[in-house]
mmCIF file of C-alpha atoms in Angstrom:
data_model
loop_
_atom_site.group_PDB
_atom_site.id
_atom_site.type_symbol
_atom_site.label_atom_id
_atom_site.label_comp_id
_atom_site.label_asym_id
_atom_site.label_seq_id
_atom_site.Cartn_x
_atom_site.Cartn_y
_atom_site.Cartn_z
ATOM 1 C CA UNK A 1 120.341 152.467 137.704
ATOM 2 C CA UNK A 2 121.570 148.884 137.873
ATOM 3 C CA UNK A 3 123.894 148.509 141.064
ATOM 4 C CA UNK A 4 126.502 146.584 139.475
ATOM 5 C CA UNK A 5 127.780 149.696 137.889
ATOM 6 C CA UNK A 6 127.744 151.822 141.203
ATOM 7 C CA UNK A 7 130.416 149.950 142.179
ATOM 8 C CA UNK A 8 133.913 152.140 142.275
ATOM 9 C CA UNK A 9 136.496 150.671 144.203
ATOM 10 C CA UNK A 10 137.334 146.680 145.030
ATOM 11 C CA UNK A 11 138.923 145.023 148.292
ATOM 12 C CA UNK A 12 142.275 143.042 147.944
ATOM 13 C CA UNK A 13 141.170 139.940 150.316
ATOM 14 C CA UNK A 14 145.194 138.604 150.558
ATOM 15 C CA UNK A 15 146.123 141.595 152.996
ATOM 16 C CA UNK A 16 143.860 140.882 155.547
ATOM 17 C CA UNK A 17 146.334 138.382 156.967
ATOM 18 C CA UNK A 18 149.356 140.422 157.089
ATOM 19 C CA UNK A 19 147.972 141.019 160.909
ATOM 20 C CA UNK A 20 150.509 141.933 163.392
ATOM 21 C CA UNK A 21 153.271 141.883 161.235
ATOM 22 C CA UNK A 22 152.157 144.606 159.007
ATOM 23 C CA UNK A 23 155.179 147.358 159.746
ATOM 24 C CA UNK A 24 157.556 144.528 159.057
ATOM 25 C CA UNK A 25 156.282 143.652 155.961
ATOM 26 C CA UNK A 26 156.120 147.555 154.958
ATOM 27 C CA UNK A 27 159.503 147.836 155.711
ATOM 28 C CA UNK A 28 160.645 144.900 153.924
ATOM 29 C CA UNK A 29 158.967 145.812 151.105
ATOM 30 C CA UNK A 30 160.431 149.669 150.700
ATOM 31 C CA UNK A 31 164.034 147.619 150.938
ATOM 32 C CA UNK A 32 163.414 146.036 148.253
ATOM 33 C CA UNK A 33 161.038 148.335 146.122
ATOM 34 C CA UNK A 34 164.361 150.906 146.538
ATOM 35 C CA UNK A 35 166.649 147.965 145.853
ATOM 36 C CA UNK A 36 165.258 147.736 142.823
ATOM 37 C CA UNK A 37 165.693 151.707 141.851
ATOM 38 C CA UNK A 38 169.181 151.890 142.612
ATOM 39 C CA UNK A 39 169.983 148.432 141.504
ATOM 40 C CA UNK A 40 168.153 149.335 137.884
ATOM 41 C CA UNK A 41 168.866 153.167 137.729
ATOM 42 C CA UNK A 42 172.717 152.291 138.232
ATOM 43 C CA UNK A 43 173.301 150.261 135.957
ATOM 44 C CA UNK A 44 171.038 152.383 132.994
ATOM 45 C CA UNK A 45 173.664 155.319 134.310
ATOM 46 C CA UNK A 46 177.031 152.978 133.784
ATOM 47 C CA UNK A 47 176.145 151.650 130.631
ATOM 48 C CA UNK A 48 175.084 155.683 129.524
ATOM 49 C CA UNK A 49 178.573 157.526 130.576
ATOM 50 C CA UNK A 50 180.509 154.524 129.865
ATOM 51 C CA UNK A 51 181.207 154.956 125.476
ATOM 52 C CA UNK A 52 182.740 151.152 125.713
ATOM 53 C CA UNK A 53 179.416 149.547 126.189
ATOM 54 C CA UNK A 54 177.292 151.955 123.866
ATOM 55 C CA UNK A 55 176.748 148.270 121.425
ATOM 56 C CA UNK A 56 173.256 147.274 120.439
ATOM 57 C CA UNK A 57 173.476 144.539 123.372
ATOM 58 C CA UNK A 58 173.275 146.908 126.533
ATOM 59 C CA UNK A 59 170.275 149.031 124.505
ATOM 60 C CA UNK A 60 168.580 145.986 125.111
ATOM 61 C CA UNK A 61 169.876 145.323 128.448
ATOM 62 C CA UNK A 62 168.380 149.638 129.165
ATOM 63 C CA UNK A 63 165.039 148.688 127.686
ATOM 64 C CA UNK A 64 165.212 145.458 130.447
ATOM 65 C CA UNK A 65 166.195 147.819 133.620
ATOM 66 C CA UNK A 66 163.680 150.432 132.468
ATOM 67 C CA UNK A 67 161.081 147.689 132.486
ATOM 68 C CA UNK A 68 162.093 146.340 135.473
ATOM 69 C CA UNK A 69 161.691 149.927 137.181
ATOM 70 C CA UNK A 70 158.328 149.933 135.682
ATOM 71 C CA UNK A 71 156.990 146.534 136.342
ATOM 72 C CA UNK A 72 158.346 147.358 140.373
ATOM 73 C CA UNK A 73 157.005 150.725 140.261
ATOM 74 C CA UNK A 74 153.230 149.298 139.026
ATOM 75 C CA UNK A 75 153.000 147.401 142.227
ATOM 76 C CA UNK A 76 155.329 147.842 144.830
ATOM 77 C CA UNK A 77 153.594 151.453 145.581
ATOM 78 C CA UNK A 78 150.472 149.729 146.117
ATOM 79 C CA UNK A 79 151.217 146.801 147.808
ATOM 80 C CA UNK A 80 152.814 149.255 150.747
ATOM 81 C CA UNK A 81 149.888 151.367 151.155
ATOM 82 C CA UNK A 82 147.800 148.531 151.178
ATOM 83 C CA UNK A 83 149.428 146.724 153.811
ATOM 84 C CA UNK A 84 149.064 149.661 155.863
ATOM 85 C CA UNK A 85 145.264 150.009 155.259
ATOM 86 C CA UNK A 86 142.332 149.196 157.250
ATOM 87 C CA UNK A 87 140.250 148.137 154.404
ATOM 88 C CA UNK A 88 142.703 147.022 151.990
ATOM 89 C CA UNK A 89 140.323 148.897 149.057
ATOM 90 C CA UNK A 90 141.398 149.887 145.767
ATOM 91 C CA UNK A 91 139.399 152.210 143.740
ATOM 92 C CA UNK A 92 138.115 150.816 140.288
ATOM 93 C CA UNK A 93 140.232 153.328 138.660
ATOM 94 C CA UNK A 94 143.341 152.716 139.798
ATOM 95 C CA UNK A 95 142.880 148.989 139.208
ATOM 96 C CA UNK A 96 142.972 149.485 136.249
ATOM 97 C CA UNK A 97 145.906 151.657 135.741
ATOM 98 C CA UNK A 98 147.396 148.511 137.848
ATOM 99 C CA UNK A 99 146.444 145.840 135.345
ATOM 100 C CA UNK A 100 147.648 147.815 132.860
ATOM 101 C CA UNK A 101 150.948 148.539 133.313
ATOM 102 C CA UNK A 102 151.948 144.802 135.072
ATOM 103 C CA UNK A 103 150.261 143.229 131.659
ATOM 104 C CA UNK A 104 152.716 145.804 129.441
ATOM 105 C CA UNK A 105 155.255 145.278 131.582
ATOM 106 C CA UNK A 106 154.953 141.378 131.356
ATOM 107 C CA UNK A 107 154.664 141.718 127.352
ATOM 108 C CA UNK A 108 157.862 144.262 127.232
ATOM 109 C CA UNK A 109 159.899 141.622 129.104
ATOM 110 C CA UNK A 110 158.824 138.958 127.196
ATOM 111 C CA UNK A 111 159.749 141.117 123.650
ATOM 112 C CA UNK A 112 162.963 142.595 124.928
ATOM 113 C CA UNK A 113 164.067 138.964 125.840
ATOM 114 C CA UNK A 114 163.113 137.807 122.692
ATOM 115 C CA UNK A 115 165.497 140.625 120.507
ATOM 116 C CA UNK A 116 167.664 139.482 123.040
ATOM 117 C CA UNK A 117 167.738 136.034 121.751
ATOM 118 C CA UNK A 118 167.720 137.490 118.243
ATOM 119 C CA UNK A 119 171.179 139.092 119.392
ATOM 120 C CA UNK A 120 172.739 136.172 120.086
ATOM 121 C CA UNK A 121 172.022 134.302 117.434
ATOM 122 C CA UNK A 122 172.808 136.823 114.938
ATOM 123 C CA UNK A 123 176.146 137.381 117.002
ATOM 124 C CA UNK A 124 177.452 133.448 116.716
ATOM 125 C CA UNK A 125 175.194 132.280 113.749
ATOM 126 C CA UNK A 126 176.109 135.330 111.151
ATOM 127 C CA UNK A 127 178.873 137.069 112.441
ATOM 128 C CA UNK A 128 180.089 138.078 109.318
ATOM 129 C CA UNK A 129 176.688 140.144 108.982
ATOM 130 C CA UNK A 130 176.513 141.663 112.525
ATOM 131 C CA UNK A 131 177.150 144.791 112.095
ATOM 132 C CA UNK A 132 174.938 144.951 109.412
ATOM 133 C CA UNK A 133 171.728 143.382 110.963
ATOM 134 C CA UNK A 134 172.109 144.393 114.613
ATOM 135 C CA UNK A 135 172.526 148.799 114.477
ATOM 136 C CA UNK A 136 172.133 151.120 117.047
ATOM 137 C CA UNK A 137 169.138 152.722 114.548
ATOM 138 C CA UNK A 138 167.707 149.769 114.238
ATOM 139 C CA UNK A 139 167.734 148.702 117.599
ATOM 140 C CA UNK A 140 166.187 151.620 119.015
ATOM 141 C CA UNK A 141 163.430 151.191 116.375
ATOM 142 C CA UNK A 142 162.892 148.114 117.710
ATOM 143 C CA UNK A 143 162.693 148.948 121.269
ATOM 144 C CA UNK A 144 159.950 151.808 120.600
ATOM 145 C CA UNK A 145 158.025 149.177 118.873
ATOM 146 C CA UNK A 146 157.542 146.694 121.150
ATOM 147 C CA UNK A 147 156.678 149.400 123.717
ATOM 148 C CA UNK A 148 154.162 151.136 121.113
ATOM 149 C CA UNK A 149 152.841 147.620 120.287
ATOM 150 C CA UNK A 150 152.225 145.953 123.469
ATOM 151 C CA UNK A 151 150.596 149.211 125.152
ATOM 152 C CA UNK A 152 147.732 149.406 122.298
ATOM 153 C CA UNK A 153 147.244 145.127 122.882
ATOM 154 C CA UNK A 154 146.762 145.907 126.829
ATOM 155 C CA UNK A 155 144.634 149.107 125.871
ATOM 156 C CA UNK A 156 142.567 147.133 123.401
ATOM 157 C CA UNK A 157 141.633 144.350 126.218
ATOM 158 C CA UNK A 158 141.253 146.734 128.665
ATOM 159 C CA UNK A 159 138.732 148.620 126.971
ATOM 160 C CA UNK A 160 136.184 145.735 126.504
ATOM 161 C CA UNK A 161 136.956 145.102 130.620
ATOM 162 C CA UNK A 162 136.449 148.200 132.092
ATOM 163 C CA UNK A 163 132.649 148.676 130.264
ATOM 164 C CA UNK A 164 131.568 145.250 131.747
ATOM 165 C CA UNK A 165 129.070 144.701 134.709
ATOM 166 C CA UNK A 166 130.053 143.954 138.260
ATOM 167 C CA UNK A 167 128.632 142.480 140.929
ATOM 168 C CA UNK A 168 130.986 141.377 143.211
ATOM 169 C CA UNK A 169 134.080 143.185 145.060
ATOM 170 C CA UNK A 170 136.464 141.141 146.363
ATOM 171 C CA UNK A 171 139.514 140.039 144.521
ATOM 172 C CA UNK A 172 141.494 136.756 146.198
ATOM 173 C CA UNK A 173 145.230 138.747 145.492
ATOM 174 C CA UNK A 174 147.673 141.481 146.435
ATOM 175 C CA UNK A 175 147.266 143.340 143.200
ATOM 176 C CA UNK A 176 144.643 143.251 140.363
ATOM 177 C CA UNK A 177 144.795 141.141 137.625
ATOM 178 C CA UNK A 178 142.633 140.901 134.633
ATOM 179 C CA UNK A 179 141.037 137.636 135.084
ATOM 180 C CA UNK A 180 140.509 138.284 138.424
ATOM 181 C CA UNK A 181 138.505 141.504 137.852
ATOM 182 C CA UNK A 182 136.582 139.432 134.930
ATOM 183 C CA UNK A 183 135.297 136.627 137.622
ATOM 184 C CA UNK A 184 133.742 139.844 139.278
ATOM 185 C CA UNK A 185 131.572 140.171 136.303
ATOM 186 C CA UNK A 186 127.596 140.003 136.547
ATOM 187 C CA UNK A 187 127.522 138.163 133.174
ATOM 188 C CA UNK A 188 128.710 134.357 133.443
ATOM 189 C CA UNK A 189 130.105 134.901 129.549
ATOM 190 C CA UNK A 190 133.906 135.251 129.666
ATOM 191 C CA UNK A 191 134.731 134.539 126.210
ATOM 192 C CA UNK A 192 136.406 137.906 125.525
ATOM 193 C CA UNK A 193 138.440 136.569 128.378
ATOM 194 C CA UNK A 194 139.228 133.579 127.233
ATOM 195 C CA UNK A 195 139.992 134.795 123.662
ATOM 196 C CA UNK A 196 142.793 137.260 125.385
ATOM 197 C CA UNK A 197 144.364 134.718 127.296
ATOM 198 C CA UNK A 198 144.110 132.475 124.755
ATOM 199 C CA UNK A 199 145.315 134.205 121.574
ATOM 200 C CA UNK A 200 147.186 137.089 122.459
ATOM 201 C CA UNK A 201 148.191 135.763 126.022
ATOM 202 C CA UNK A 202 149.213 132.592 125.227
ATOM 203 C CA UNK A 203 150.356 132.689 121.889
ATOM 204 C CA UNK A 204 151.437 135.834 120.728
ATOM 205 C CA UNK A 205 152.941 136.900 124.600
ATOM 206 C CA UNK A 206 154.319 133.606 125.460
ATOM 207 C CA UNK A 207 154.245 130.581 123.038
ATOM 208 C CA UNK A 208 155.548 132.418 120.152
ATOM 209 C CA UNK A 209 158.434 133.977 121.797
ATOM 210 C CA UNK A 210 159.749 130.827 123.942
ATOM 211 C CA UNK A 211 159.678 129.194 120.194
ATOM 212 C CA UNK A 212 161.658 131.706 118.772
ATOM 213 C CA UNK A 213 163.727 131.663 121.575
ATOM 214 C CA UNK A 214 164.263 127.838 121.637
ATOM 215 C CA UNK A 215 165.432 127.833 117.967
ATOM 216 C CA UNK A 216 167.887 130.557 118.162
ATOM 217 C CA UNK A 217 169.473 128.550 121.139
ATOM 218 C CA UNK A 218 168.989 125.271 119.112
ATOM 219 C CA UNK A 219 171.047 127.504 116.188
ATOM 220 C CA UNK A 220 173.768 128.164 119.003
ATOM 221 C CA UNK A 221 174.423 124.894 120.182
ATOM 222 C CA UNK A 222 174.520 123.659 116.529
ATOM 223 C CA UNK A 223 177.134 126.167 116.051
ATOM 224 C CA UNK A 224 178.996 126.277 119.563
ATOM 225 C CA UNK A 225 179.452 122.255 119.076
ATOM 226 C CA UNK A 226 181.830 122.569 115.961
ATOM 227 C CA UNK A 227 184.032 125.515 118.006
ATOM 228 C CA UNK A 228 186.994 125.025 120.619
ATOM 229 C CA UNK A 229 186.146 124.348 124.279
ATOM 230 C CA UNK A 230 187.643 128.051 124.959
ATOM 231 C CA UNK A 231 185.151 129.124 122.813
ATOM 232 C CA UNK A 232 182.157 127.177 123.829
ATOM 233 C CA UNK A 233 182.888 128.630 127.406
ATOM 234 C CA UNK A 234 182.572 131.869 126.253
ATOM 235 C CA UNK A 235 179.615 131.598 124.040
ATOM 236 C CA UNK A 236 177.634 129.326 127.520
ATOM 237 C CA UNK A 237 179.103 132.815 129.399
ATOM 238 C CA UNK A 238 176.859 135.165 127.415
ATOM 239 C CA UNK A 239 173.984 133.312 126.986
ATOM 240 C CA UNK A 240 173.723 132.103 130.586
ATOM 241 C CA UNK A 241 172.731 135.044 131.904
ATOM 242 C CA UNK A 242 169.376 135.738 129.554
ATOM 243 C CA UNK A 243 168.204 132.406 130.111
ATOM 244 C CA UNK A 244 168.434 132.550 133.931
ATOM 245 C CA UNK A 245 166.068 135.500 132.928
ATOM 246 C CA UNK A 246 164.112 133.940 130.625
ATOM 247 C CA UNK A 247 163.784 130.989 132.550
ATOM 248 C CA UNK A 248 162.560 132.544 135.733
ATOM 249 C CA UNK A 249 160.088 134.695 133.728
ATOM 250 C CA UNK A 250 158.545 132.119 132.147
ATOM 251 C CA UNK A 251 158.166 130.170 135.178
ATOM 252 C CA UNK A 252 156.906 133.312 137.187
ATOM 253 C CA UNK A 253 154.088 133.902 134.161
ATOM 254 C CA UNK A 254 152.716 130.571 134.252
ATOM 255 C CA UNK A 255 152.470 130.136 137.734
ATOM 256 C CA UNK A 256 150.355 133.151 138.094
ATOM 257 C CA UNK A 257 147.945 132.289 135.051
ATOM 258 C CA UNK A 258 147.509 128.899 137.101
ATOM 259 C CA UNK A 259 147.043 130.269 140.799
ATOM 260 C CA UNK A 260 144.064 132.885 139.436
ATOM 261 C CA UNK A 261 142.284 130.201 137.860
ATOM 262 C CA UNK A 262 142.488 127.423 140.483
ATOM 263 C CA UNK A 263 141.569 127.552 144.722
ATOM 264 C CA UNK A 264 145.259 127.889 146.377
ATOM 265 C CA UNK A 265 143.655 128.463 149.699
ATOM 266 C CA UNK A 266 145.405 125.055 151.485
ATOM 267 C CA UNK A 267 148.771 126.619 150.107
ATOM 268 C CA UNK A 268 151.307 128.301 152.283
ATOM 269 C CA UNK A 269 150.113 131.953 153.062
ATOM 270 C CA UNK A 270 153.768 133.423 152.303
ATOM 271 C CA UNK A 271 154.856 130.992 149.728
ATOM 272 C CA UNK A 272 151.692 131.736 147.654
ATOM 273 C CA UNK A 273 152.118 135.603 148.180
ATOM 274 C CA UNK A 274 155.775 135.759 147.298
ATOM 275 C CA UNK A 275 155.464 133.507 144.322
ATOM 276 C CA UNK A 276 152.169 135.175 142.783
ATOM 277 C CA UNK A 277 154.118 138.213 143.152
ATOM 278 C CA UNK A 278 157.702 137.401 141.384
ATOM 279 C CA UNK A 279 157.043 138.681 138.430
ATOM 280 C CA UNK A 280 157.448 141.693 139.471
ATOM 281 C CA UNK A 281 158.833 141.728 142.920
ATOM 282 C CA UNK A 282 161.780 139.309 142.335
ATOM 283 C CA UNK A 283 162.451 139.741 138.518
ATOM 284 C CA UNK A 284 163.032 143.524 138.505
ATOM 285 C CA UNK A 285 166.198 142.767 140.978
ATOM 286 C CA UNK A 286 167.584 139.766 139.724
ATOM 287 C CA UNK A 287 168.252 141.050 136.341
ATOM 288 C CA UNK A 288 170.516 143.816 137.575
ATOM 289 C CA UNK A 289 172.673 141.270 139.776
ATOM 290 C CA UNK A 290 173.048 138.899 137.198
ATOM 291 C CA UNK A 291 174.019 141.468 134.118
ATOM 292 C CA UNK A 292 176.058 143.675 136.788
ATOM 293 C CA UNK A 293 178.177 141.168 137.954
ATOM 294 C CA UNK A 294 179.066 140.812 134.327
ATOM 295 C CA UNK A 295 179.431 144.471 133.355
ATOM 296 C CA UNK A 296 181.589 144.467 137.262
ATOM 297 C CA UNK A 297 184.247 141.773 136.219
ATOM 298 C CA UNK A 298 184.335 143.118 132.433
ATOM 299 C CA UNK A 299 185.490 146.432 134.029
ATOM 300 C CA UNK A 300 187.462 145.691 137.029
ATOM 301 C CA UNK A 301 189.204 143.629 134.065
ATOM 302 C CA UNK A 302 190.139 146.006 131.874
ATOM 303 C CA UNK A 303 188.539 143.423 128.983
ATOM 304 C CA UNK A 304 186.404 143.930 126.141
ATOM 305 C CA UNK A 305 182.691 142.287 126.946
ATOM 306 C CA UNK A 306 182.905 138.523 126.352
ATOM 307 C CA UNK A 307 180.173 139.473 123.274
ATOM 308 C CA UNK A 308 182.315 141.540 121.825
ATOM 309 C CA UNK A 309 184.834 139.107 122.087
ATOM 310 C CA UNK A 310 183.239 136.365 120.400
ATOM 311 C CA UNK A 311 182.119 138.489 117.360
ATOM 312 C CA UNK A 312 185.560 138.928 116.955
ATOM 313 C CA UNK A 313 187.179 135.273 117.375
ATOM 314 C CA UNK A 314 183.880 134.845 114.924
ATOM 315 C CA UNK A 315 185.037 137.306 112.310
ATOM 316 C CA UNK A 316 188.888 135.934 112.462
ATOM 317 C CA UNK A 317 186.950 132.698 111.650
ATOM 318 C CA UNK A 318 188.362 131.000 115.036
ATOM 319 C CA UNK A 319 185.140 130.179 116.362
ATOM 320 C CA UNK A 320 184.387 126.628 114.550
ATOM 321 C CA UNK A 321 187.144 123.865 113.633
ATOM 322 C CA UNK A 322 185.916 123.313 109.709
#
């Protein structure tokens, strides 16, 4: 039998200079990871009991804290025990199960920010139509599809991965990534790689949704220019929040397709681990604190949600000066 396919497990080379400071770093890490479950599990149980925000926008905003729980819960686990471990080894199979869900979970944010967008624009660009395009129904149909659809793309390019040769064991990172695992290959051919990251990861995960995204906004401020400054305050308001999201995402998912494919050894130990790791370290909690501070002051205020507000200044046909 050939060795390369004896080999079941692989060694995460990154941990081996958490040194002394191992406990601290566990501990610092369950903070956070349970952060993150509270943070995300509250606000999914508000938005549930409270019948005021059952509106199309906060399904999306449960599909984004469910995500976030995921995309945590994929790594955080992991990263503990292995910066407890001796060897810092990770069997083959639960590599796997690792690339998988962060690659889902990095295609379900990028699709529930996208609807998001689609939200929006419906919301200031046909208000009169609202209720009509944006339904609970179809809402949830939408949700289940870009779960359903993104888990058979990461199952698809997983299963040409996990039948390839190896040769080699170490992987320079805290977690596995696909394109890590594929420079472990025996066979110097990568183009099922490259056709991945090119076609679906690129352009289907990332290009195409930042363009959608960029023309609904471009729709917004068309229409947020014509309305009163009141209004335009309102409209900047709800908005800011998903592209603080967006934004960070975006930046968080190229940085890591650039660090796996380039030699970051002369960067900062900590910087590079706490940056390769924001996806899903540092954008699972920030989405809770920026959407519940909003869901905080609506309440505390007694108000209506500011997107509820502006579909109805739209439908009163107070929202541009023609």
């Amino acid at each position: 039998m050939d060795n390369s396919t004896e080999i079941v497990s692989f060694v995460l080379t990154m941990y081996s200079k958490v040194g002394q400071f191992k406990y601290l770093y566990f501990t610092l890490a369950f903070i956070f990871y349970m952060l993150v479950i509270v943070a995300n599990t509250f606000l999914i149980f508000t938005i549930y009991v409270d019948r005021n925000l059952h509106e199309p926008m906060y399904l999306f905003l449960c599909c984004l804290f469910v995500n976030e729980i995921y995309g945590s819960t994929s790594l955080m686990p992991c990263l503990m025990a292995q910066i407890l471990s001796e060897t810092h080894e990770i069997s083959a199979f639960y590599c796997f199960i690792q690339i998988f869900n962060i690659h889902t979970y990095a295609g379900i944010e990028f699709g529930t920010l996208t609807v998001m967008a689609y939200d929006r624009y419906v919301c200031i660009c046909k208000p009169l139509h609202y209720n009509t395009i944006i339904t609970k129904s179809k809402v949830q149909i939408v949700i289940i599809v870009i779960w359903i659809v993104t888990f058979l793309e990461v199952a698809i390019l997983l299963s040409f991965t996990i039948h390839s040769k190896r040769c080699k064991t170490n992987i320079n990172s805290v977690f596995c990534s696909h394109h890590l695992v594929i420079e472990l290959s025996c066979s110097p051919d990568t183009t099922v790689s490259l056709v991945h990251d090119l076609i679906f990861g690129l352009i289907f995960t990332v290009a195409v949704p930042i363009i959608y995204i960029s023309y609904s906004y471009i729709r917004i401020l068309a229409v947020c220019l014509k309305g009163s400054k009141e209004t335009k305050l309102k409209a900047l308001d709800t908005c800011t929040p998903h592209l603080i999201s967006l934004i960070t995402f975006v930046f968080a998912c190229f940085y890591s397709l650039i660090t796996q494919r380039f030699d970051m050894s002369t960067a900062p130990y900590q910087l590079f681990i706490v940056l390769s790791m924001y996806v899903v370290v540092i954008q699972p909690i920030q989405n809770p604190v920026i959407y519940g501070l909003k869901l905080s002051v609506q309440k505390s205020g007694g108000e209506t949600s500011k997107h509820q507000w502006l579909l109805n200044k739209l439908h009163t046909g107070n929202l541009t000066s023609t």
